[in-house]
């Protein structure tokens, strides 16, 4: 049983391909899955009675195999089914279960509820009486565990096809799937752990790994650690937050434009001028936080786009940007839109959150950080990272400014890529929020960054 950080994420179709490519016979895969599920249920169920809900497909098949293994291990277990099995594999698994099978509507509750109704094959919402039974049984259970996925969520988009009571634990088979990470499904999964069933997972998507940051090299100097320019505008507090966060990572932070009185003294200030960005030591420019919507903002964005610098484009600058302008630039750009800014930038891009971030990155040639509770980072190569940890206290004004500054600082640093910089920034941002704790304000994130950076190994 493994935590999901850094693991490859597979869609339902990619999972099927991986199963076929594994060279392991499907029945053997199901036996492994069922045995691994039973082992976890036995260990955390504390010997209490288990009720296994089995659906008609192979998810149900896993349920029958797990029920048989639990019974052999001496755990009291009952099985309730939605209907007869419909696949050969599930029929084989059902035949291996020596006990009775009750209709779900008649099943009485047990302390441990194992949901093996539907997994990657769910094609529509569950019938209403089934949803009602599932809720009634779950309310009376002490512990609900979902096999592969909560029954009712769409594997690839994380959409909710029917109401789900919520599991405490979801045992993902072989690999995490998008629904384990995307809203609204992710919180219904509870803790997600992966059970290894011996397949090699390959795809371009993975769960955001724990950031790995190195301390500065022994011969480091401030410019070798990275110099960031933060372009300020109408709301100096926003750029001050970005610059303050950047200063925790970069060796040198330059704030260009109006500043607040309480800007840390370590941040160098300069007035805005046409040539303000003509400094070859600048490793990345952050533009957008508090920039404003006016002509001056537009001129600053034009100057940044005309420069050779790597860019982090956030906030107000995303309202002024034509993404097509990024195509001709040689140095990388990272866009950090929330959903509203994304819709403005890419009005025609539709699909799941993963599809939209990936398409936008491909079209613009920029790395796209599509923010929110389930932040997704997509590179123009098609590579995608999905954030796994959720700290809703981040939903506070200015927290995006902190992320933009942090991203710029990491992008300006040595030996990195836009994808790596954005990934580490998102991880550190959430870790800083976890450390800052409840009721945080964006300023607290900058104060918590040293501890978050230490957690990342630096
Ligand atoms: N393949 C392998 O090697 C391995 C697979 N494994 C396991 O298999 C799972 C995937 O199995 P699966 O493809 O059989 O799909 P599953 O989720 O059980 O359901 C599909 C069935 O349900 C039906 N149905 C759908 N929606 C419905 C609804 N709302 N209400 C009622 N019926 C509905 C649908 O019918 P249809 O849509 O055709 O009408 C079909 O009959 C995967 O998550 C993992 O647990 C592991 O054992 C490892 C090895
Ligand atoms: N409910 C939530 N759970 C976790 N993170 C969130 C949530 N809502 C917002 N965030 C994160 O907080 C930040 C908010 O950024 P943004 O919307 O640009 O705010 P602002 O413009 O006020 O700085 C983003 O990093 C986003 O991913
Ligand atoms: K399930």
Coordinates of C-alpha atoms and ligand atoms in Angstrom, one line a residue:
X1 CA 0.0 0.0 0.0
X2 CA 1.7 3.2 -1.1
X3 CA 1.0 6.9 -0.8
X4 CA 0.4 8.6 -4.2
X5 CA 2.9 11.4 -4.2
X6 CA 4.9 11.3 -7.4
X7 CA 3.1 8.3 -8.9
X8 CA 2.0 8.0 -12.5
X9 CA -1.7 8.8 -13.0
X10 CA -3.7 6.6 -15.5
X11 CA -7.0 7.2 -17.2
X12 CA -9.5 4.3 -17.5
X13 CA -8.3 3.6 -21.0
X14 CA -4.6 3.9 -20.0
X15 CA -5.3 1.5 -17.2
X16 CA -6.8 -1.1 -19.6
X17 CA -3.8 -0.8 -21.9
X18 CA -1.4 -1.2 -18.9
X19 CA -3.3 -4.3 -17.8
X20 CA -3.0 -5.8 -21.3
X21 CA 0.6 -4.9 -21.7
X22 CA 1.5 -6.4 -18.3
X23 CA 1.5 -9.9 -19.7
X24 CA -0.3 -11.1 -16.6
X25 CA -3.5 -12.9 -17.1
X26 CA -6.6 -10.8 -16.1
X27 CA -7.8 -13.4 -13.6
X28 CA -4.4 -13.3 -11.9
X29 CA -4.6 -9.5 -11.7
X30 CA -8.0 -9.7 -10.1
X31 CA -6.8 -12.3 -7.7
X32 CA -3.9 -10.0 -6.7
X33 CA -6.2 -7.0 -6.4
X34 CA -8.7 -8.9 -4.3
X35 CA -6.0 -10.4 -2.0
X36 CA -4.4 -7.0 -1.5
X37 CA -7.7 -5.4 -0.7
X38 CA -8.6 -8.1 1.8
X39 CA -5.2 -7.7 3.5
X40 CA -5.7 -4.0 4.1
X41 CA -9.3 -4.5 5.3
X42 CA -8.2 -7.2 7.6
X43 CA -5.4 -5.0 9.1
X44 CA -7.4 -1.8 9.6
X45 CA -10.9 -3.4 10.1
X46 CA -9.8 -4.7 13.5
X47 CA -11.6 -8.0 13.0
X48 CA -15.0 -6.3 12.8
X49 CA -17.7 -7.6 10.4
X50 CA -17.3 -6.6 6.8
X51 CA -20.1 -6.0 4.3
X52 CA -18.9 -6.2 0.7
X53 CA -21.1 -4.5 -2.0
X54 CA -20.4 -6.1 -5.4
X55 CA -21.4 -4.6 -8.7
X56 CA -21.9 -6.4 -12.0
X57 CA -18.4 -5.8 -13.5
X58 CA -14.8 -6.5 -12.5
X59 CA -14.9 -4.0 -9.7
X60 CA -17.5 -6.3 -8.2
X61 CA -15.2 -9.2 -9.1
X62 CA -12.5 -7.7 -6.9
X63 CA -15.1 -7.5 -4.2
X64 CA -16.0 -11.3 -4.4
X65 CA -12.3 -12.2 -4.3
X66 CA -11.6 -9.9 -1.3
X67 CA -14.7 -11.4 0.5
X68 CA -13.4 -14.9 -0.1
X69 CA -9.9 -14.0 1.2
X70 CA -11.4 -12.3 4.3
X71 CA -13.5 -15.3 5.1
X72 CA -10.4 -17.5 4.8
X73 CA -8.6 -15.2 7.2
X74 CA -11.4 -15.8 9.7
X75 CA -13.0 -12.3 9.4
X76 CA -16.9 -12.2 9.5
X77 CA -17.9 -11.1 6.1
X78 CA -21.2 -10.8 4.1
X79 CA -21.7 -10.0 0.4
X80 CA -24.6 -8.0 -1.1
X81 CA -24.8 -7.6 -4.9
X82 CA -26.5 -5.3 -7.3
X83 CA -27.2 -8.0 -9.8
X84 CA -25.5 -11.1 -11.2
X85 CA -22.0 -10.7 -12.5
X86 CA -21.8 -9.7 -16.2
X87 CA -18.2 -10.4 -17.1
X88 CA -16.4 -13.8 -17.2
X89 CA -13.9 -12.6 -14.6
X90 CA -16.6 -11.4 -12.2
X91 CA -18.5 -14.7 -12.7
X92 CA -15.4 -16.6 -11.9
X93 CA -14.8 -14.5 -8.8
X94 CA -18.5 -14.9 -7.7
X95 CA -18.1 -18.7 -8.1
X96 CA -15.2 -18.6 -5.8
X97 CA -17.3 -17.0 -3.0
X98 CA -18.7 -19.8 -0.9
X99 CA -21.2 -17.8 1.1
X100 CA -24.7 -16.4 0.3
X101 CA -25.3 -13.2 -1.7
X102 CA -28.0 -10.9 -0.6
X103 CA -29.7 -8.2 -2.7
X104 CA -28.3 -4.8 -1.7
X105 CA -31.8 -3.4 -0.8
X106 CA -32.2 -6.1 1.9
X107 CA -28.6 -6.0 3.3
X108 CA -28.1 -4.9 6.9
X109 CA -25.2 -2.7 7.8
X110 CA -21.8 -3.8 9.1
X111 CA -19.1 -1.8 10.8
X112 CA -16.8 -2.1 7.8
X113 CA -18.4 -1.3 4.4
X114 CA -16.3 -2.3 1.3
X115 CA -17.6 -0.6 -1.8
X116 CA -16.9 -2.7 -4.9
X117 CA -19.9 -1.6 -6.9
X118 CA -18.2 0.2 -9.8
X119 CA -14.7 1.3 -10.7
X120 CA -13.3 2.4 -14.0
X121 CA -16.3 1.0 -16.0
X122 CA -18.9 3.3 -14.5
X123 CA -20.8 4.8 -17.5
X124 CA -23.7 6.6 -15.9
X125 CA -25.1 7.6 -12.5
X126 CA -26.3 4.8 -10.2
X127 CA -30.0 4.0 -9.9
X128 CA -31.6 6.0 -7.1
X129 CA -32.6 3.0 -4.9
X130 CA -28.9 1.9 -5.1
X131 CA -27.7 5.3 -4.1
X132 CA -30.1 5.3 -1.1
X133 CA -28.9 1.8 0.0
X134 CA -25.3 2.9 -0.3
X135 CA -25.9 6.0 1.9
X136 CA -28.0 4.1 4.5
X137 CA -25.3 1.4 4.8
X138 CA -22.5 3.9 4.9
X139 CA -24.1 6.0 7.6
X140 CA -24.3 2.9 9.8
X141 CA -20.7 1.8 9.0
X142 CA -17.7 2.9 11.1
X143 CA -15.4 2.7 8.1
X144 CA -16.2 2.8 4.4
X145 CA -13.5 1.7 2.0
X146 CA -13.8 2.1 -1.8
X147 CA -12.3 -0.4 -4.1
X148 CA -10.4 1.5 -6.9
X149 CA -12.8 4.4 -6.9
X150 CA -15.9 5.6 -5.0
X151 CA -18.9 4.2 -7.0
X152 CA -20.4 7.2 -8.6
X153 CA -17.4 9.2 -9.8
X154 CA -16.2 9.5 -13.4
X155 CA -12.7 8.1 -13.5
X156 CA -11.1 10.6 -16.0
X157 CA -12.9 13.9 -15.1
X158 CA -13.6 13.5 -11.4
X159 CA -17.3 14.4 -12.1
X160 CA -19.9 13.1 -9.8
X161 CA -22.4 11.0 -11.7
X162 CA -24.4 10.2 -8.6
X163 CA -24.3 11.3 -4.9
X164 CA -21.7 9.4 -2.9
X165 CA -21.6 9.3 0.9
X166 CA -17.8 9.5 1.0
X167 CA -15.1 6.9 1.8
X168 CA -12.5 7.1 4.6
X169 CA -10.1 5.2 2.4
X170 CA -9.9 4.5 -1.4
X171 CA -7.6 1.6 -2.5
X172 CA -6.5 2.6 -6.1
X173 CA -5.6 -0.5 -8.0
X174 CA -2.3 -0.3 -9.9
X175 CA -2.2 3.5 -10.2
X176 CA -4.0 6.6 -9.1
X177 CA -6.7 7.8 -11.5
X178 CA -7.6 11.5 -12.2
X179 CA -10.8 11.2 -10.1
X180 CA -8.6 10.6 -7.0
X181 CA -7.1 14.1 -7.5
X182 CA -9.8 16.2 -9.2
X183 CA -12.8 17.9 -7.7
X184 CA -15.5 17.1 -6.9
X185 CA -14.5 13.5 -6.6
X186 CA -11.2 13.8 -4.7
X187 CA -12.6 14.7 -1.2
X188 CA -15.0 11.8 -1.5
X189 CA -12.1 9.3 -1.8
X190 CA -10.8 10.0 1.7
X191 CA -7.2 8.9 2.0
X192 CA -6.0 7.4 -1.3
X193 CA -3.5 4.6 -1.3
X194 CA -2.3 2.5 -4.2
X195 CA -2.2 -1.2 -4.2
X196 CA 0.5 -2.7 -6.4
X197 CA -0.9 -5.4 -8.7
X198 CA 2.2 -5.8 -10.8
X199 CA 1.5 -3.5 -13.8
X200 CA 3.9 -0.9 -15.1
X201 CA 2.0 2.5 -15.2
X202 CA 3.1 4.7 -18.0
X203 CA 1.6 8.1 -19.0
X204 CA 2.4 11.7 -19.2
X205 CA 0.5 12.6 -16.0
X206 CA 1.7 12.1 -12.4
X207 CA 0.9 13.2 -8.9
X208 CA 2.9 16.2 -7.8
X209 CA 5.9 14.8 -6.0
X210 CA 7.2 16.1 -2.7
X211 CA 9.4 19.1 -3.8
X212 CA 13.1 18.4 -3.6
X213 CA 15.2 21.5 -3.1
X214 CA 18.9 21.7 -2.6
X215 CA 20.7 24.1 -0.3
X216 CA 22.8 26.7 -2.2
X217 CA 26.1 25.3 -3.6
X218 CA 29.2 26.0 -1.4
X219 CA 30.4 28.5 -4.0
X220 CA 27.0 30.1 -4.5
X221 CA 26.7 33.9 -4.8
X222 CA 23.5 35.9 -4.8
X223 CA 23.2 36.1 -8.6
X224 CA 24.0 32.4 -9.2
X225 CA 21.1 31.5 -6.9
X226 CA 18.8 33.5 -9.3
X227 CA 17.7 37.0 -9.7
X228 CA 14.0 37.8 -10.0
X229 CA 12.4 41.0 -11.1
X230 CA 8.9 41.6 -9.9
X231 CA 7.0 44.2 -11.9
X232 CA 4.7 46.3 -9.6
X233 CA 1.6 48.2 -10.6
X234 CA -1.5 49.7 -9.2
X235 CA -1.8 47.5 -6.1
X236 CA 1.7 47.5 -4.5
X237 CA 0.6 45.1 -1.8
X238 CA 0.2 42.3 -4.3
X239 CA 3.7 42.7 -5.8
X240 CA 5.1 43.1 -2.3
X241 CA 3.7 39.7 -1.4
X242 CA 5.2 38.2 -4.6
X243 CA 8.6 39.8 -4.0
X244 CA 8.6 38.8 -0.3
X245 CA 7.9 35.1 -1.3
X246 CA 10.5 35.3 -4.0
X247 CA 13.1 36.6 -1.6
X248 CA 12.9 33.3 0.4
X249 CA 14.2 31.4 -2.6
X250 CA 16.1 33.7 -5.0
X251 CA 19.4 35.3 -4.2
X252 CA 18.4 38.7 -5.4
X253 CA 14.9 40.2 -5.8
X254 CA 14.3 43.5 -7.6
X255 CA 10.9 45.2 -7.3
X256 CA 10.3 47.5 -10.2
X257 CA 7.6 50.1 -9.7
X258 CA 5.6 51.3 -6.6
X259 CA 6.3 49.5 -3.3
X260 CA 4.7 49.4 0.1
X261 CA 6.3 50.9 3.2
X262 CA 6.7 47.5 4.7
X263 CA 8.6 45.9 1.9
X264 CA 11.5 43.8 3.4
X265 CA 14.7 45.8 3.2
X266 CA 16.4 42.8 1.4
X267 CA 14.3 43.6 -1.7
X268 CA 15.9 46.1 -4.0
X269 CA 13.6 48.8 -5.4
X270 CA 13.8 50.5 -8.7
X271 CA 11.4 52.9 -10.5
X272 CA 9.7 51.6 -13.6
X273 CA 11.3 52.8 -16.9
X274 CA 11.2 51.4 -20.4
X275 CA 14.7 49.9 -19.9
X276 CA 14.0 48.6 -16.4
X277 CA 14.2 45.0 -17.5
X278 CA 17.5 45.4 -19.5
X279 CA 19.6 43.6 -17.0
X280 CA 21.1 40.3 -18.2
X281 CA 21.4 39.0 -14.6
X282 CA 17.6 38.8 -14.4
X283 CA 16.7 35.1 -14.5
X284 CA 12.9 35.5 -14.4
X285 CA 10.3 38.3 -14.4
X286 CA 7.1 38.0 -12.4
X287 CA 4.4 40.2 -13.8
X288 CA 0.7 40.5 -13.0
X289 CA 0.2 40.6 -9.2
X290 CA -1.5 44.0 -8.6
X291 CA -0.5 45.2 -12.1
X292 CA -3.8 46.8 -12.9
X293 CA -5.8 46.9 -16.1
X294 CA -4.6 50.3 -17.5
X295 CA -2.3 51.4 -20.3
X296 CA 0.7 51.6 -18.0
X297 CA 0.1 47.9 -17.2
X298 CA -0.2 47.1 -20.9
X299 CA 3.2 48.9 -21.6
X300 CA 4.8 46.9 -18.8
X301 CA 3.5 43.6 -20.1
X302 CA 4.7 44.5 -23.6
X303 CA 8.2 45.3 -22.3
X304 CA 8.3 42.0 -20.4
X305 CA 7.1 40.1 -23.5
X306 CA 9.7 41.9 -25.7
X307 CA 12.5 41.0 -23.3
X308 CA 14.5 37.7 -23.5
X309 CA 13.6 36.8 -19.9
X310 CA 11.8 33.8 -18.6
X311 CA 8.3 35.0 -17.5
X312 CA 5.7 34.2 -14.8
X313 CA 2.5 35.8 -15.9
X314 CA -0.2 36.0 -13.3
X315 CA -3.3 38.0 -12.2
X316 CA -4.0 41.2 -14.0
X317 CA -1.4 40.5 -16.7
X318 CA -3.5 37.4 -17.7
X319 CA -6.4 39.7 -18.6
X320 CA -4.2 41.7 -20.9
X321 CA -2.3 38.9 -22.5
X322 CA -2.8 37.4 -26.0
X323 CA -1.4 33.9 -25.4
X324 CA -0.4 33.7 -29.1
X325 CA 2.3 36.3 -28.4
X326 CA 4.2 33.6 -26.3
X327 CA 4.7 31.4 -29.3
X328 CA 7.5 33.5 -30.8
X329 CA 9.5 33.8 -27.6
X330 CA 12.6 31.7 -27.0
X331 CA 12.5 31.7 -23.2
X332 CA 10.0 29.8 -21.1
X333 CA 6.8 31.3 -19.8
X334 CA 4.6 30.1 -16.9
X335 CA 0.9 31.2 -16.8
X336 CA -0.8 30.9 -13.4
X337 CA -4.5 31.5 -14.0
X338 CA -7.4 30.6 -11.7
X339 CA -10.5 29.3 -13.4
X340 CA -11.8 32.8 -14.2
X341 CA -8.6 34.0 -15.7
X342 CA -8.3 30.7 -17.6
X343 CA -11.7 31.1 -19.2
X344 CA -10.8 34.6 -20.3
X345 CA -7.5 33.5 -21.8
X346 CA -8.6 30.3 -23.4
X347 CA -12.4 30.7 -24.0
X348 CA -12.7 27.9 -26.5
X349 CA -10.8 25.3 -24.5
X350 CA -13.2 22.7 -23.0
X351 CA -13.0 19.3 -21.3
X352 CA -11.8 18.0 -18.0
X353 CA -9.5 20.2 -15.9
X354 CA -6.5 18.0 -17.1
X355 CA -7.6 18.3 -20.7
X356 CA -8.0 22.0 -20.5
X357 CA -4.7 22.7 -18.8
X358 CA -2.9 20.4 -21.3
X359 CA -4.5 21.9 -24.4
X360 CA -3.8 25.5 -23.2
X361 CA -0.2 24.6 -22.6
X362 CA 0.1 23.0 -26.0
X363 CA -1.6 25.9 -27.8
X364 CA 0.4 28.7 -26.0
X365 CA 3.7 27.0 -25.7
X366 CA 3.7 28.1 -22.0
X367 CA 3.6 26.0 -18.9
X368 CA 0.1 26.4 -17.4
X369 CA -0.6 26.3 -13.7
X370 CA -4.4 26.0 -13.6
X371 CA -5.1 26.9 -9.9
X372 CA -7.8 26.0 -7.5
X373 CA -8.3 23.3 -4.9
X374 CA -7.1 20.8 -7.4
X375 CA -4.3 22.7 -9.1
X376 CA -2.9 21.2 -12.3
X377 CA 0.4 22.0 -13.9
X378 CA 0.7 21.3 -17.7
X379 CA 3.7 21.7 -19.9
X380 CA 3.6 22.2 -23.7
X381 CA 5.1 18.7 -24.0
X382 CA 1.8 17.2 -22.7
X383 CA 3.3 16.4 -19.3
X384 CA 0.9 17.0 -16.4
X385 CA 1.3 17.2 -12.6
X386 CA -1.7 17.0 -10.4
X387 CA -1.6 18.5 -6.9
X388 CA -2.7 15.9 -4.3
X389 CA -2.9 17.8 -1.0
X390 CA -5.6 20.3 -0.3
X391 CA -5.4 23.2 2.1
X392 CA -8.6 25.2 1.6
X393 CA -7.2 28.0 3.9
X394 CA -5.2 29.0 0.7
X395 CA -8.5 30.5 -0.6
X396 CA -7.5 33.9 0.7
X397 CA -6.6 37.2 -1.1
X398 CA -3.0 37.4 -2.0
X399 CA -2.2 33.7 -1.8
X400 CA -1.9 33.6 -5.6
X401 CA 0.6 36.5 -5.5
X402 CA 2.8 34.5 -3.2
X403 CA 2.6 31.5 -5.6
X404 CA 3.6 33.8 -8.5
X405 CA 6.6 35.2 -6.7
X406 CA 7.7 31.7 -5.5
X407 CA 7.4 30.4 -9.1
X408 CA 9.5 33.2 -10.5
X409 CA 12.2 32.6 -7.9
X410 CA 12.4 28.9 -8.7
X411 CA 12.3 29.6 -12.4
X412 CA 15.3 32.0 -12.0
X413 CA 17.3 29.4 -10.1
X414 CA 20.0 27.2 -11.6
X415 CA 19.3 24.0 -13.5
X416 CA 15.6 24.0 -13.7
X417 CA 12.7 23.7 -16.2
X418 CA 9.4 25.6 -16.2
X419 CA 7.6 22.4 -15.2
X420 CA 10.0 21.6 -12.4
X421 CA 9.9 25.2 -11.1
X422 CA 6.1 25.4 -11.2
X423 CA 5.8 22.0 -9.6
X424 CA 8.1 22.8 -6.7
X425 CA 6.3 26.2 -6.2
X426 CA 2.9 24.6 -6.0
X427 CA 4.2 22.0 -3.5
X428 CA 6.0 24.6 -1.3
X429 CA 2.9 26.9 -1.4
X430 CA 0.6 24.2 0.0
X431 CA 3.3 23.1 2.5
X432 CA 3.6 26.7 3.7
X433 CA -0.1 26.8 4.1
X434 CA -0.1 23.6 6.1
X435 CA 2.6 25.0 8.4
X436 CA 0.9 28.4 8.7
X437 CA -2.3 26.6 9.7
X438 CA -5.9 27.7 10.1
X439 CA -6.9 31.4 9.6
X440 CA -3.7 32.2 7.6
X441 CA -3.4 35.3 5.6
X442 CA -1.1 35.5 2.6
X443 CA 1.6 37.3 4.5
X444 CA 1.8 34.3 6.8
X445 CA 2.7 32.1 3.8
X446 CA 5.9 34.1 3.2
X447 CA 6.8 33.6 6.9
X448 CA 6.2 29.9 6.7
X449 CA 8.2 29.4 3.6
X450 CA 11.6 28.7 5.3
X451 CA 10.0 25.8 7.2
X452 CA 8.4 24.5 4.0
X453 CA 11.7 24.8 2.2
X454 CA 13.3 22.8 5.0
X455 CA 10.6 20.1 4.5
X456 CA 11.6 20.0 0.8
X457 CA 15.1 18.9 1.9
X458 CA 17.1 22.1 1.5
Ligands
LIG1 N1 -9.4 -5.6 -16.2 C1 -8.5 -6.1 -15.3 O1 -7.7 -6.9 -15.6 C2 -8.6 -5.7 -13.9 C3 -9.7 -4.9 -13.4 N2 -9.9 -4.6 -12.2 C4 -11.1 -4.0 -11.6 O2 -12.0 -3.9 -12.6 C5 -12.6 -2.6 -12.6 C6 -13.2 -2.2 -13.9 O3 -14.0 -3.2 -14.3 P1 -15.1 -3.1 -15.4 O4 -14.5 -2.5 -16.6 O5 -15.8 -4.4 -15.5 O6 -16.1 -1.9 -14.8 P2 -16.9 -1.8 -13.5 O7 -16.5 -0.5 -12.9 O8 -16.8 -3.0 -12.6 O9 -18.4 -1.7 -14.0 C7 -18.8 -2.0 -15.3 C8 -20.1 -2.7 -15.3 O10 -21.1 -1.9 -14.7 C9 -22.1 -1.5 -15.6 N3 -22.5 -0.2 -15.3 C10 -21.8 0.9 -15.5 N4 -22.4 2.0 -14.9 C11 -23.5 1.5 -14.3 C12 -24.6 2.1 -13.5 N5 -24.6 3.4 -13.2 N6 -25.6 1.3 -13.1 C13 -25.6 -0.1 -13.4 N7 -24.6 -0.7 -14.1 C14 -23.6 0.1 -14.6 C15 -21.5 -1.7 -17.0 O11 -22.5 -2.0 -17.9 P3 -22.8 -1.1 -19.1 O12 -22.2 0.3 -18.9 O13 -22.2 -1.8 -20.3 O14 -24.3 -1.0 -19.2 C16 -20.6 -2.9 -16.7 O15 -21.4 -4.1 -16.7 C17 -11.6 -1.7 -12.1 O16 -12.1 -0.5 -11.5 C18 -10.9 -2.6 -11.0 O17 -11.7 -2.6 -9.8 C19 -9.0 -5.2 -11.2 O18 -9.5 -6.4 -10.8 C20 -7.6 -5.4 -11.7 C21 -7.6 -6.2 -12.9
LIG2 N1 -10.3 25.8 -1.8 C1 -9.0 25.8 -2.1 N2 -8.2 24.8 -1.6 C2 -6.8 24.8 -1.8 N3 -6.2 25.8 -2.5 C3 -6.9 26.8 -3.0 C4 -8.3 26.9 -2.8 N4 -8.8 28.0 -3.4 C5 -7.7 28.7 -3.9 N5 -6.6 27.9 -3.6 C6 -5.2 28.3 -4.0 O1 -4.9 29.6 -3.5 C7 -4.3 30.4 -4.6 C8 -5.3 31.6 -4.9 O2 -4.8 32.3 -6.0 P1 -5.6 33.5 -6.7 O3 -7.0 33.0 -7.0 O4 -4.8 34.0 -7.8 O5 -5.7 34.5 -5.5 P2 -5.2 36.0 -5.4 O6 -5.4 36.6 -6.7 O7 -6.1 36.6 -4.4 O8 -3.8 36.0 -5.0 C9 -4.0 29.5 -5.7 O9 -2.7 28.9 -5.5 C10 -5.1 28.4 -5.5 O10 -4.6 27.1 -6.0
LIG3 K1 -15.8 1.1 -6.1

